[in-house]
Amino acid sequence: MSRTGLWDSHGHLDDEAFDADREELIAQLEQTLDGIVNPGCDEESSAKAVALAEKHPFIYAAVGYHPENLKGIADNYLEQLAAWAQHPKVVAIGEIGLDYYWKENEPREVQKRIFCEQVDLAKQFDLPIIIHDRDAHGDMLELFQKEITGVQAVFHCFSGSLEMAKELAKRGYYFGFGGTSTYKNAQKVREVMQYIPKELLLFETDCPYLTPVPFRGKRNNPGYVEYTARNAAEVLGMEFEELAALATANTKRLFKKIK
Ligand SMILES: [Zn+2]
């Protein structure tokens, strides 16, 4: 294992999938990666992300409520997020967004309201947002065309159309590419990767899910970001080292509190 210079810009190391070997894994990752951003998905996972970031210099946290976790959300949830937002190692609000895939999620209007409240909070603390958009591309794009301005954002594991990507790239938003970009049937994702300006590209794992080829089906971990980046270098016809340095610079530009 050698240093890659890469960041995993979106990895859920707080997930219970890592309970058995988290500290061993982190010790290994510290030898190969330059850093990890661990987003939270509710109060508990955000707290865990902050605790991991406090313990490990190369791990940073984001805090927020994922659209799958809005049931029973506390009335004062924004106060807790505001307190975390001022923490030196909390670099973004996320992951937040819209998820119309799961029928048991809160109604669309509730999801939009809580998403927009968290976007406002991010603006208040001058933090970027990490966006989850699943089967909600139309509403998400409309929000960014009509309502949301003045905040920087990354569309994590982007799965929208090339047309949507063009609209977002025009506004300077970032795109996170993970394991799905290595899948055979993900031609659309690779087209987006080829289209967007290289300064808007980030790499991520979304571990423990969405494991890249050749480990698809196994537990994902932040170290596998290298396989996604090597695949992307091939797709883009670039040297791996050059692309890794570029993606790392992009990650630090977006998450500007990273030291
Ligand atoms: Zn995620």
mmCIF file with all atom_site columns, C-alpha atoms and ligand atoms in Angstrom, residues 10 12 95 156 206, ligand 1:
data_model
loop_
_atom_site.group_PDB
_atom_site.id
_atom_site.type_symbol
_atom_site.label_atom_id
_atom_site.label_alt_id
_atom_site.label_comp_id
_atom_site.label_asym_id
_atom_site.label_entity_id
_atom_site.label_seq_id
_atom_site.pdbx_PDB_ins_code
_atom_site.Cartn_x
_atom_site.Cartn_y
_atom_site.Cartn_z
_atom_site.occupancy
_atom_site.B_iso_or_equiv
_atom_site.pdbx_formal_charge
_atom_site.auth_seq_id
_atom_site.auth_comp_id
_atom_site.auth_asym_id
_atom_site.auth_atom_id
_atom_site.pdbx_PDB_model_num
ATOM   1 C  CA . HIS A 1 10  ? -17.730 11.136 0.990  1.00 0.00 ? 10  HIS A CA 1
ATOM   2 C  CA . HIS A 1 12  ? -19.487 6.861  6.057  1.00 0.00 ? 12  HIS A CA 1
ATOM   3 C  CA . GLU A 1 95  ? -25.658 14.819 3.429  1.00 0.00 ? 95  GLU A CA 1
ATOM   4 C  CA . HIS A 1 156 ? -22.593 13.328 -4.443 1.00 0.00 ? 156 HIS A CA 1
ATOM   5 C  CA . ASP A 1 206 ? -20.062 6.450  -0.181 1.00 0.00 ? 206 ASP A CA 1
HETATM 6 ZN ZN . ZN  B 2 .   ? -23.658 8.990  1.514  1.00 0.00 ? 1   ZN  B ZN 1
#
